[in-house]
Amino acid sequence: MVESKKRQRRRGQKRFHKNSVFSRHLFLIGVSVSAFLITGLALLYLFVFSIREIEVVVPGGGEEGCTFVRYEEDLTEKLEVCVTTSHGLASKQVTYMSGQPDLVEVTEDGILTAKNPGTAIITVKSKYNPWVKTEFPVTVIQKAVGMEIEMPSEIPVNEYYYLLHTGDKPVMKPKPFPENALVENLVFESENPEIVSVTEGGELEVHKTGITVIHVSWTGPYTEKGKTEDLGEFMVNVCRETDHDRLADHELKWYEETCLVAHALGNAGEYTYTNTKDALEESIAEGYKVLEVDLGMTADEEIVCRHTWYSDDFDVSYDGSIPALVSFEQEKYHGVLTTLSARGLLEIWSSHPELYFMLDVKQDENTNFLEVLEKFTALAKEMDQEQLLEHMIVQLYAVEDYDRINAVYPVKNWLFTIYQLSDEEGAEVEAAAFAAEKGFGVFTVPASCLGNNYFVDLADEYGLNLFIHVADREEDVWRLSRRGIYGYYSDFLKPNEANRNGEN
């Protein structure tokens, strides 16, 4: 019994000893953990909470951000960052982020790259303390290194003119390069602001009918100091019709689609006045939409394309006389050019129904205008090409011929020309008044009549577009248009190569 109690006491002592060792171990572990936590907290304080402020030296020295002026190449700048801490061991590492990386990119090293115009917010944060950060804007301005200007696409245009109306206010469109560049330093000027003026923003303000030229210039980053770059001269023609004042109400006329007429079917190489197949094909290839053709009658009363029988010299046997059709067709003008009958003209016309042909008949003892017209229209019907006559333009020579011609065929398109007018005083005034009354829209005179502005003023008084014959140099078109002449018969001008905007 006693022995049993001794053993129990010894077992108790052993158990107490084991518990004491375990407690000491727990204590040591607790001390270690506490030391670790204290050290961690100390490090956390040193590396995180002792970071006080981030300052960025913005490129360009701006206090509230910076501006990059970009041209063709991307711009890069390195940010300088100053991190303020309360302890020397604190981390000064930061991270960078752009709110609009399509505008401004920023690398992990703080290098900014300007990409596109706009403003991006750049954020700089402490790597270990995200509550410490700074933000600043970076604005990118894209400057233009090239500039073009154009009229709105909806404005009707021919080889040289843009058609304007008094009720519309179109705005000229800048086209910078790059296309997202800032548009600036444009200067708009009108030669005749009483006809059309232009605002600083390129809006055209139309005041009355007439023709003027709009000049546009630009000062770019590479333009020589004190000089400008000419972007073009834009010739504008204000519609002379009085029954409407807006483009939306306008029906385009043949003389507004073009201001050039191929004279005597145009040139055939170096040769003029030939009215040949060669001239016609060359003019079509050059882009003519309206072609004047001289019609005559052969000895056997067939209609052919010929200027006159007696004064033209094309190095054929019948020069100075009137041949029969077979003789007319079998010889070559100047040994190389193919003659053209009315039937041949209609055959080619049928392949180009968009063209207009202006009939000119030199009346002589063998040629009567009404008879020529009657035969020509009858031939078109015979060939089942009567629809082409919708694009036939008849040159009227005298007021009294109007009803006679309409009795032969109801003509849709007219043009009054004065070269066959009588010498009676006031005949040209009567002609202009008649053209205006009938809505011809067009009046034409020889270039030799331009010694003064009489016919320019006459056409202006009656609201007519004045054509002249003949003009063969582009510089003459620009010079005469400034005087108010609108349209030109020509031997050698090429519509496809017309310098519409007057660029140098």
Short mmCIF file of C-alpha atoms in Angstrom, two decimals:
data_model
loop_
_atom_site.label_atom_id
_atom_site.label_comp_id
_atom_site.label_asym_id
_atom_site.label_seq_id
_atom_site.Cartn_x
_atom_site.Cartn_y
_atom_site.Cartn_z
CA MET A 1 0.00 0.00 0.00
CA VAL A 2 2.81 2.35 0.99
CA GLU A 3 4.83 1.32 -2.05
CA SER A 4 1.97 2.16 -4.26
CA LYS A 5 1.77 5.72 -2.95
CA LYS A 6 5.50 6.26 -3.58
CA ARG A 7 5.09 5.22 -7.17
CA GLN A 8 2.20 7.54 -7.54
CA ARG A 9 4.23 10.43 -6.16
CA ARG A 10 7.11 9.73 -8.54
CA ARG A 11 4.75 9.56 -11.51
CA GLY A 12 3.32 12.92 -10.49
CA GLN A 13 6.74 14.47 -10.26
CA LYS A 14 7.58 13.23 -13.77
CA ARG A 15 4.31 14.62 -15.13
CA PHE A 16 5.02 18.02 -13.59
CA HIS A 17 8.49 18.04 -15.08
CA LYS A 18 7.10 17.32 -18.55
CA ASN A 19 4.51 20.10 -18.24
CA SER A 20 7.21 22.55 -17.19
CA VAL A 21 9.31 21.75 -20.25
CA PHE A 22 6.28 22.17 -22.55
CA SER A 23 5.47 25.50 -20.93
CA ARG A 24 8.99 26.70 -21.39
CA HIS A 25 8.82 25.68 -25.04
CA LEU A 26 5.55 27.56 -25.48
CA PHE A 27 7.06 30.59 -23.86
CA LEU A 28 10.07 30.52 -26.13
CA ILE A 29 7.84 30.10 -29.18
CA GLY A 30 5.72 33.02 -28.03
CA VAL A 31 8.78 35.17 -27.57
CA SER A 32 10.01 34.26 -31.06
CA VAL A 33 6.65 35.01 -32.67
CA SER A 34 6.42 38.29 -30.87
CA ALA A 35 9.91 39.20 -31.96
CA PHE A 36 9.00 38.26 -35.54
CA LEU A 37 5.83 40.29 -35.43
CA ILE A 38 7.60 43.27 -33.97
CA THR A 39 10.30 42.98 -36.61
CA GLY A 40 7.66 42.65 -39.35
CA LEU A 41 5.79 45.65 -38.05
CA ALA A 42 9.01 47.56 -37.90
CA LEU A 43 9.84 46.62 -41.47
CA LEU A 44 6.28 47.41 -42.54
CA TYR A 45 6.64 50.82 -41.00
CA LEU A 46 10.04 51.38 -42.60
CA PHE A 47 9.02 50.17 -46.07
CA VAL A 48 5.40 51.34 -46.17
CA PHE A 49 4.19 53.81 -43.61
CA SER A 50 7.34 55.88 -43.59
CA ILE A 51 6.72 56.71 -47.31
CA ARG A 52 5.23 60.20 -47.11
CA GLU A 53 4.95 61.82 -50.56
CA ILE A 54 5.66 61.38 -54.26
CA GLU A 55 6.65 64.31 -56.40
CA VAL A 56 7.09 64.13 -60.17
CA VAL A 57 9.22 66.52 -62.13
CA VAL A 58 6.91 67.05 -65.11
CA PRO A 59 8.64 67.49 -68.50
CA GLY A 60 8.47 71.11 -69.50
CA GLY A 61 8.21 72.33 -65.93
CA GLY A 62 4.41 72.53 -65.78
CA GLU A 63 3.01 72.51 -62.25
CA GLU A 64 -0.28 70.89 -63.19
CA GLY A 65 0.78 68.64 -66.05
CA CYS A 66 2.65 68.82 -69.30
CA THR A 67 1.94 69.30 -72.99
CA PHE A 68 3.61 67.44 -75.83
CA VAL A 69 3.53 69.03 -79.29
CA ARG A 70 3.73 66.14 -81.70
CA TYR A 71 4.43 66.23 -85.44
CA GLU A 72 5.11 63.02 -87.36
CA GLU A 73 7.16 61.00 -84.85
CA ASP A 74 6.13 59.72 -81.41
CA LEU A 75 7.59 61.84 -78.60
CA THR A 76 9.20 60.28 -75.50
CA GLU A 77 10.12 61.84 -72.16
CA LYS A 78 11.56 60.29 -68.97
CA LEU A 79 9.79 61.19 -65.75
CA GLU A 80 11.89 62.19 -62.77
CA VAL A 81 10.30 61.03 -59.52
CA CYS A 82 11.15 62.18 -55.97
CA VAL A 83 9.83 60.03 -53.08
CA THR A 84 9.87 61.62 -49.59
CA THR A 85 10.23 59.22 -46.61
CA SER A 86 10.68 59.50 -42.86
CA HIS A 87 13.37 56.81 -42.79
CA GLY A 88 16.32 56.10 -45.02
CA LEU A 89 15.52 52.42 -45.33
CA ALA A 90 12.04 53.05 -46.72
CA SER A 91 11.36 51.79 -50.25
CA LYS A 92 11.28 54.45 -52.93
CA GLN A 93 10.01 52.16 -55.66
CA VAL A 94 6.99 53.38 -57.63
CA THR A 95 4.64 52.12 -60.36
CA TYR A 96 3.27 54.03 -63.36
CA MET A 97 -0.09 53.82 -65.08
CA SER A 98 -1.77 55.76 -67.93
CA GLY A 99 -5.52 56.19 -67.89
CA GLN A 100 -5.57 56.52 -71.70
CA PRO A 101 -2.69 54.46 -73.12
CA ASP A 102 -3.95 55.06 -76.68
CA LEU A 103 -3.08 58.72 -76.13
CA VAL A 104 -0.06 58.49 -73.83
CA GLU A 105 1.82 55.32 -72.94
CA VAL A 106 4.05 55.01 -69.87
CA THR A 107 6.57 52.21 -69.24
CA GLU A 108 7.48 50.62 -65.92
CA ASP A 109 10.58 52.83 -66.01
CA GLY A 110 8.53 56.03 -66.26
CA ILE A 111 9.10 56.80 -69.93
CA LEU A 112 6.16 58.69 -71.48
CA THR A 113 5.33 58.28 -75.18
CA ALA A 114 2.89 60.70 -76.84
CA LYS A 115 0.78 58.74 -79.34
CA ASN A 116 -2.38 60.65 -80.27
CA PRO A 117 -3.99 64.02 -79.53
CA GLY A 118 -5.92 64.33 -76.29
CA THR A 119 -5.31 64.34 -72.54
CA ALA A 120 -4.33 61.29 -70.47
CA ILE A 121 -4.08 61.09 -66.67
CA ILE A 122 -0.80 59.57 -65.47
CA THR A 123 -0.81 57.96 -62.00
CA VAL A 124 2.41 57.35 -60.02
CA LYS A 125 2.02 55.13 -56.90
CA SER A 126 4.35 53.86 -54.19
CA LYS A 127 4.97 50.22 -54.90
CA TYR A 128 4.49 49.22 -51.26
CA ASN A 129 2.08 51.87 -50.10
CA PRO A 130 -0.64 52.34 -52.76
CA TRP A 131 -2.25 55.06 -50.65
CA VAL A 132 0.67 57.30 -51.49
CA LYS A 133 0.28 58.46 -55.08
CA THR A 134 0.17 61.46 -57.38
CA GLU A 135 -1.69 62.17 -60.61
CA PHE A 136 -1.10 64.68 -63.38
CA PRO A 137 -2.45 65.25 -66.90
CA VAL A 138 -0.41 64.90 -70.05
CA THR A 139 -1.87 66.68 -73.09
CA VAL A 140 -0.81 65.75 -76.61
CA ILE A 141 -1.28 68.31 -79.39
CA GLN A 142 -0.94 66.91 -82.90
CA LYS A 143 0.41 69.57 -85.26
CA ALA A 144 -0.15 69.31 -89.01
CA VAL A 145 2.88 68.86 -91.23
CA GLY A 146 0.77 69.11 -94.38
CA MET A 147 -2.56 70.66 -95.31
CA GLU A 148 -5.04 70.48 -98.16
CA ILE A 149 -8.40 72.16 -98.61
CA GLU A 150 -11.46 71.17 -100.59
CA MET A 151 -15.03 72.19 -101.27
CA PRO A 152 -17.86 70.09 -99.80
CA SER A 153 -18.50 67.08 -102.04
CA GLU A 154 -22.19 67.92 -102.46
CA ILE A 155 -21.46 71.13 -104.41
CA PRO A 156 -21.80 70.61 -108.20
CA VAL A 157 -18.51 71.13 -109.97
CA ASN A 158 -17.22 71.11 -113.52
CA GLU A 159 -13.73 71.59 -114.93
CA TYR A 160 -13.18 74.96 -113.25
CA TYR A 161 -16.22 76.07 -111.24
CA TYR A 162 -18.09 75.21 -108.09
CA LEU A 163 -21.78 76.09 -108.35
CA LEU A 164 -23.06 78.10 -105.37
CA HIS A 165 -26.46 79.44 -104.37
CA THR A 166 -27.39 82.53 -102.41
CA GLY A 167 -29.34 80.54 -99.82
CA ASP A 168 -26.58 78.04 -98.97
CA LYS A 169 -23.55 78.52 -96.74
CA PRO A 170 -21.11 75.71 -97.54
CA VAL A 171 -17.92 75.37 -95.52
CA MET A 172 -14.57 74.62 -97.12
CA LYS A 173 -13.04 71.47 -95.62
CA PRO A 174 -9.46 71.35 -94.31
CA LYS A 175 -7.63 68.04 -94.73
CA PRO A 176 -4.59 68.05 -92.43
CA PHE A 177 -1.82 65.49 -92.44
CA PRO A 178 -1.83 63.53 -90.21
CA GLU A 179 -5.62 63.47 -90.44
CA ASN A 180 -6.06 63.90 -86.66
CA ALA A 181 -3.89 67.02 -86.60
CA LEU A 182 -4.93 70.42 -85.32
CA VAL A 183 -6.31 72.70 -88.03
CA GLU A 184 -4.86 76.18 -87.65
CA ASN A 185 -3.18 79.04 -89.49
CA LEU A 186 -5.53 78.89 -92.48
CA VAL A 187 -6.29 82.13 -94.30
CA PHE A 188 -9.32 82.48 -96.62
CA GLU A 189 -9.71 85.40 -99.02
CA SER A 190 -12.20 86.24 -101.77
CA GLU A 191 -11.22 88.29 -104.81
CA ASN A 192 -14.77 89.70 -104.98
CA PRO A 193 -16.31 89.62 -101.50
CA GLU A 194 -19.31 91.53 -102.80
CA ILE A 195 -20.17 88.33 -104.74
CA VAL A 196 -18.97 85.70 -102.25
CA SER A 197 -17.23 86.43 -98.98
CA VAL A 198 -15.58 83.85 -96.74
CA THR A 199 -15.23 83.70 -92.95
CA GLU A 200 -12.12 82.82 -90.95
CA GLY A 201 -13.53 79.32 -90.58
CA GLY A 202 -13.97 78.83 -94.33
CA GLU A 203 -17.74 79.38 -94.54
CA LEU A 204 -18.80 80.83 -97.90
CA GLU A 205 -21.40 83.59 -97.70
CA VAL A 206 -23.05 84.19 -101.08
CA HIS A 207 -24.37 87.69 -101.77
CA LYS A 208 -25.18 87.90 -105.50
CA THR A 209 -24.66 86.18 -108.84
CA GLY A 210 -21.27 86.27 -110.50
CA ILE A 211 -17.88 84.58 -110.56
CA THR A 212 -15.10 85.00 -108.05
CA VAL A 213 -12.01 83.18 -106.84
CA ILE A 214 -11.41 82.04 -103.26
CA HIS A 215 -7.75 81.91 -102.19
CA VAL A 216 -6.63 79.64 -99.35
CA SER A 217 -3.18 79.72 -97.76
CA TRP A 218 -1.58 78.07 -94.75
CA THR A 219 1.41 78.61 -92.52
CA GLY A 220 2.85 75.26 -91.48
CA PRO A 221 5.71 74.19 -89.21
CA TYR A 222 8.10 73.90 -92.13
CA THR A 223 6.96 76.99 -94.01
CA GLU A 224 9.69 79.54 -94.38
CA LYS A 225 9.32 82.27 -91.77
CA GLY A 226 7.14 85.11 -92.94
CA LYS A 227 5.76 83.15 -95.90
CA THR A 228 2.71 81.00 -96.50
CA GLU A 229 1.90 77.96 -98.57
CA ASP A 230 -0.81 78.38 -101.23
CA LEU A 231 -3.38 75.62 -100.94
CA GLY A 232 -5.27 76.61 -104.07
CA GLU A 233 -7.56 79.00 -105.86
CA PHE A 234 -11.21 77.92 -106.03
CA MET A 235 -13.33 79.46 -108.77
CA VAL A 236 -16.98 79.74 -107.73
CA ASN A 237 -19.96 80.57 -109.91
CA VAL A 238 -23.15 81.75 -108.26
CA CYS A 239 -26.29 80.35 -109.91
CA ARG A 240 -28.05 82.94 -112.07
CA GLU A 241 -31.47 81.34 -111.99
CA THR A 242 -34.03 83.45 -110.11
CA ASP A 243 -36.70 80.85 -109.30
CA HIS A 244 -34.76 79.30 -106.39
CA ASP A 245 -31.95 80.12 -104.01
CA ARG A 246 -30.84 76.74 -102.69
CA LEU A 247 -28.93 73.86 -104.23
CA ALA A 248 -31.60 71.41 -103.04
CA ASP A 249 -34.07 73.03 -105.48
CA HIS A 250 -31.66 73.12 -108.44
CA GLU A 251 -31.85 70.98 -111.57
CA LEU A 252 -28.39 70.78 -113.10
CA LYS A 253 -28.18 72.08 -116.69
CA TRP A 254 -25.80 70.96 -119.43
CA TYR A 255 -23.74 74.15 -119.19
CA GLU A 256 -23.30 73.59 -115.43
CA GLU A 257 -21.95 70.08 -115.94
CA THR A 258 -19.18 71.58 -118.05
CA CYS A 259 -17.84 74.98 -119.05
CA LEU A 260 -15.81 73.62 -121.99
CA VAL A 261 -17.10 72.93 -125.49
CA ALA A 262 -15.01 71.05 -128.06
CA HIS A 263 -14.86 73.49 -130.98
CA ALA A 264 -15.60 71.82 -134.36
CA LEU A 265 -15.41 68.47 -132.52
CA GLY A 266 -12.04 69.52 -131.09
CA ASN A 267 -8.53 69.12 -132.37
CA ALA A 268 -7.20 66.11 -134.22
CA GLY A 269 -3.57 66.24 -133.19
CA GLU A 270 -2.24 69.53 -134.54
CA TYR A 271 -5.26 70.09 -136.82
CA THR A 272 -8.34 72.18 -135.96
CA TYR A 273 -11.76 72.88 -137.55
CA THR A 274 -11.73 69.39 -139.10
CA ASN A 275 -15.00 67.94 -137.64
CA THR A 276 -13.48 64.52 -138.30
CA LYS A 277 -13.90 61.15 -136.66
CA ASP A 278 -10.33 61.51 -135.37
CA ALA A 279 -11.17 64.83 -133.67
CA LEU A 280 -14.34 63.42 -132.11
CA GLU A 281 -12.60 60.34 -130.70
CA GLU A 282 -9.76 62.45 -129.34
CA SER A 283 -12.18 64.86 -127.64
CA ILE A 284 -14.14 62.02 -126.05
CA ALA A 285 -10.89 60.56 -124.70
CA GLU A 286 -9.94 63.99 -123.32
CA GLY A 287 -13.17 64.18 -121.30
CA TYR A 288 -15.35 66.58 -123.27
CA LYS A 289 -19.05 66.35 -122.44
CA VAL A 290 -20.28 68.94 -124.95
CA LEU A 291 -19.03 69.04 -128.53
CA GLU A 292 -19.85 71.62 -131.15
CA VAL A 293 -20.22 70.15 -134.63
CA ASP A 294 -20.48 72.04 -137.92
CA LEU A 295 -23.03 70.53 -140.28
CA GLY A 296 -23.21 71.02 -144.04
CA MET A 297 -24.95 69.44 -146.99
CA THR A 298 -23.25 67.63 -149.87
CA ALA A 299 -24.12 68.10 -153.53
CA ASP A 300 -26.45 65.07 -153.28
CA GLU A 301 -28.12 66.56 -150.16
CA GLU A 302 -26.58 64.34 -147.51
CA ILE A 303 -25.70 65.80 -144.09
CA VAL A 304 -22.02 65.68 -143.17
CA CYS A 305 -19.72 67.23 -140.59
CA ARG A 306 -17.92 70.12 -142.31
CA HIS A 307 -17.11 73.69 -141.30
CA THR A 308 -17.43 75.35 -144.73
CA TRP A 309 -16.99 74.11 -148.26
CA TYR A 310 -15.27 77.16 -149.69
CA SER A 311 -12.76 78.47 -147.16
CA ASP A 312 -11.55 75.29 -145.43
CA ASP A 313 -8.34 73.82 -146.78
CA PHE A 314 -7.77 70.21 -145.74
CA ASP A 315 -5.69 69.14 -148.73
CA VAL A 316 -8.46 67.20 -150.48
CA SER A 317 -9.66 67.48 -154.09
CA TYR A 318 -12.99 69.09 -153.20
CA ASP A 319 -11.60 71.98 -151.12
CA GLY A 320 -13.41 75.07 -152.48
CA SER A 321 -16.29 73.09 -153.94
CA ILE A 322 -19.21 70.96 -152.78
CA PRO A 323 -18.72 67.21 -153.37
CA ALA A 324 -21.16 64.34 -153.35
CA LEU A 325 -21.19 62.09 -150.27
CA VAL A 326 -19.07 59.37 -151.87
CA SER A 327 -16.33 61.85 -152.75
CA PHE A 328 -16.51 63.39 -149.30
CA GLU A 329 -15.99 60.05 -147.59
CA GLN A 330 -13.29 58.55 -149.80
CA GLU A 331 -10.53 61.10 -149.18
CA LYS A 332 -8.49 61.75 -146.02
CA TYR A 333 -8.00 65.25 -144.69
CA HIS A 334 -4.27 66.05 -144.73
CA GLY A 335 -3.81 62.48 -145.89
CA VAL A 336 -4.57 61.00 -142.45
CA LEU A 337 -7.93 62.18 -141.03
CA THR A 338 -11.21 60.33 -141.58
CA THR A 339 -14.22 62.42 -142.55
CA LEU A 340 -17.49 62.07 -140.68
CA SER A 341 -21.04 62.00 -142.02
CA ALA A 342 -24.12 62.69 -139.91
CA ARG A 343 -24.80 58.94 -139.89
CA GLY A 344 -21.28 58.26 -138.61
CA LEU A 345 -21.73 60.93 -135.94
CA LEU A 346 -24.98 59.36 -134.72
CA GLU A 347 -23.38 55.92 -134.62
CA ILE A 348 -20.61 57.15 -132.33
CA TRP A 349 -23.09 59.21 -130.30
CA SER A 350 -25.21 56.11 -129.67
CA SER A 351 -22.22 54.57 -127.86
CA HIS A 352 -21.88 57.72 -125.71
CA PRO A 353 -25.48 58.86 -125.04
CA GLU A 354 -24.31 61.01 -122.12
CA LEU A 355 -22.67 63.47 -124.53
CA TYR A 356 -24.23 66.69 -125.80
CA PHE A 357 -23.77 67.84 -129.39
CA MET A 358 -24.18 71.49 -130.28
CA LEU A 359 -25.26 72.04 -133.88
CA ASP A 360 -23.70 74.88 -135.89
CA VAL A 361 -24.79 75.35 -139.48
CA LYS A 362 -22.89 77.69 -141.79
CA GLN A 363 -25.66 78.71 -144.16
CA ASP A 364 -24.76 79.19 -147.82
CA GLU A 365 -26.45 78.74 -151.19
CA ASN A 366 -26.39 74.98 -150.69
CA THR A 367 -27.17 74.83 -146.97
CA ASN A 368 -30.32 75.91 -145.17
CA PHE A 369 -30.45 75.53 -141.40
CA LEU A 370 -34.04 74.29 -141.23
CA GLU A 371 -33.44 71.75 -144.00
CA VAL A 372 -30.27 70.49 -142.31
CA LEU A 373 -32.08 70.15 -138.97
CA GLU A 374 -35.00 68.35 -140.60
CA LYS A 375 -32.72 65.85 -142.31
CA PHE A 376 -30.57 65.34 -139.20
CA THR A 377 -33.53 64.63 -136.90
CA ALA A 378 -35.13 62.38 -139.53
CA LEU A 379 -31.89 60.40 -139.76
CA ALA A 380 -31.82 59.95 -135.97
CA LYS A 381 -35.38 58.58 -136.09
CA GLU A 382 -34.51 56.29 -139.01
CA MET A 383 -31.58 54.89 -137.01
CA ASP A 384 -33.83 54.45 -133.97
CA GLN A 385 -31.70 56.99 -132.07
CA GLU A 386 -34.27 59.73 -131.52
CA GLN A 387 -33.59 59.64 -127.75
CA LEU A 388 -30.18 61.18 -128.47
CA LEU A 389 -31.91 64.37 -129.59
CA GLU A 390 -32.71 65.05 -125.91
CA HIS A 391 -29.02 66.01 -125.71
CA MET A 392 -29.00 68.06 -128.90
CA ILE A 393 -28.17 71.74 -128.38
CA VAL A 394 -29.20 74.14 -131.09
CA GLN A 395 -27.33 77.39 -131.62
CA LEU A 396 -29.88 80.09 -132.35
CA TYR A 397 -28.77 82.89 -134.68
CA ALA A 398 -31.88 85.04 -134.85
CA VAL A 399 -34.98 85.50 -132.72
CA GLU A 400 -37.32 84.85 -135.65
CA ASP A 401 -35.78 81.37 -136.20
CA TYR A 402 -36.91 80.06 -132.80
CA ASP A 403 -40.46 79.12 -133.72
CA ARG A 404 -39.42 77.85 -137.17
CA ILE A 405 -36.90 75.47 -135.58
CA ASN A 406 -39.37 74.23 -132.98
CA ALA A 407 -41.83 73.54 -135.80
CA VAL A 408 -39.23 71.16 -137.29
CA TYR A 409 -38.32 69.55 -133.97
CA PRO A 410 -39.15 70.49 -130.34
CA VAL A 411 -35.64 71.38 -129.15
CA LYS A 412 -34.93 71.10 -125.43
CA ASN A 413 -31.52 72.79 -125.19
CA TRP A 414 -30.65 76.16 -126.73
CA LEU A 415 -27.81 78.62 -126.92
CA PHE A 416 -27.97 82.07 -128.50
CA THR A 417 -24.90 83.02 -130.52
CA ILE A 418 -24.45 86.45 -132.07
CA TYR A 419 -21.94 85.88 -134.87
CA GLN A 420 -24.73 85.73 -137.48
CA LEU A 421 -26.84 88.52 -135.95
CA SER A 422 -27.91 91.42 -138.10
CA ASP A 423 -26.11 94.74 -137.77
CA GLU A 424 -29.23 96.50 -136.57
CA GLU A 425 -28.75 98.60 -133.44
CA GLY A 426 -29.85 96.77 -130.33
CA ALA A 427 -29.91 93.34 -131.98
CA GLU A 428 -27.63 91.85 -129.33
CA VAL A 429 -29.78 93.29 -126.53
CA GLU A 430 -32.87 91.74 -128.11
CA ALA A 431 -31.01 88.43 -128.38
CA ALA A 432 -29.95 88.48 -124.72
CA ALA A 433 -33.44 89.42 -123.56
CA PHE A 434 -34.93 86.61 -125.68
CA ALA A 435 -32.44 84.06 -124.32
CA ALA A 436 -33.34 85.08 -120.77
CA GLU A 437 -37.08 85.00 -121.49
CA LYS A 438 -36.90 81.47 -122.94
CA GLY A 439 -34.64 80.19 -120.17
CA PHE A 440 -31.66 79.37 -122.37
CA GLY A 441 -29.29 80.24 -119.53
CA VAL A 442 -26.42 80.73 -122.00
CA PHE A 443 -25.25 83.42 -124.41
CA THR A 444 -22.14 83.21 -126.58
CA VAL A 445 -19.95 85.72 -128.42
CA PRO A 446 -16.65 85.60 -130.29
CA ALA A 447 -13.52 86.28 -128.22
CA SER A 448 -12.93 89.30 -130.46
CA CYS A 449 -15.91 90.98 -128.77
CA LEU A 450 -14.10 91.23 -125.43
CA GLY A 451 -12.34 94.53 -126.05
CA ASN A 452 -14.52 95.93 -123.28
CA ASN A 453 -17.03 94.58 -120.77
CA TYR A 454 -20.13 95.30 -122.85
CA PHE A 455 -21.17 91.67 -123.34
CA VAL A 456 -20.09 90.69 -119.83
CA ASP A 457 -22.39 93.34 -118.43
CA LEU A 458 -25.15 92.39 -120.88
CA ALA A 459 -25.05 88.75 -119.83
CA ASP A 460 -24.97 89.75 -116.18
CA GLU A 461 -27.96 92.07 -116.63
CA TYR A 462 -30.06 89.24 -118.07
CA GLY A 463 -28.77 86.49 -115.78
CA LEU A 464 -26.99 84.53 -118.51
CA ASN A 465 -23.78 82.49 -118.43
CA LEU A 466 -21.51 84.02 -121.05
CA PHE A 467 -19.56 81.69 -123.37
CA ILE A 468 -16.87 82.75 -125.83
CA HIS A 469 -15.19 81.14 -128.81
CA VAL A 470 -12.32 80.30 -128.84
CA ALA A 471 -9.90 79.92 -125.84
CA ASP A 472 -7.02 77.45 -125.86
CA ARG A 473 -4.87 78.23 -122.83
CA GLU A 474 -5.70 77.50 -119.22
CA GLU A 475 -4.26 80.80 -118.08
CA ASP A 476 -6.78 82.52 -120.41
CA VAL A 477 -9.63 80.65 -118.74
CA TRP A 478 -8.58 81.87 -115.29
CA ARG A 479 -7.96 85.42 -116.55
CA LEU A 480 -11.22 85.73 -118.49
CA SER A 481 -13.28 84.06 -115.78
CA ARG A 482 -12.19 86.80 -113.41
CA ARG A 483 -13.83 89.20 -115.86
CA GLY A 484 -17.10 87.25 -115.69
CA ILE A 485 -16.82 84.94 -118.72
CA TYR A 486 -18.15 81.52 -117.78
CA GLY A 487 -17.75 79.10 -120.70
CA TYR A 488 -15.23 78.40 -123.45
CA TYR A 489 -15.25 76.75 -126.86
CA SER A 490 -11.78 75.28 -127.25
CA ASP A 491 -9.60 73.46 -129.74
CA PHE A 492 -6.84 72.32 -127.41
CA LEU A 493 -7.89 72.45 -123.75
CA LYS A 494 -8.24 69.03 -122.13
CA PRO A 495 -11.07 68.69 -119.56
CA ASN A 496 -9.44 65.71 -117.87
CA GLU A 497 -6.35 67.81 -117.16
CA ALA A 498 -8.14 71.01 -116.14
CA ASN A 499 -6.61 72.60 -113.04
CA ARG A 500 -9.85 72.97 -111.13
CA ASN A 501 -8.42 74.43 -107.93
CA GLY A 502 -5.70 76.53 -109.45
CA GLU A 503 -2.85 74.89 -107.50
CA ASN A 504 0.63 75.97 -108.45
#
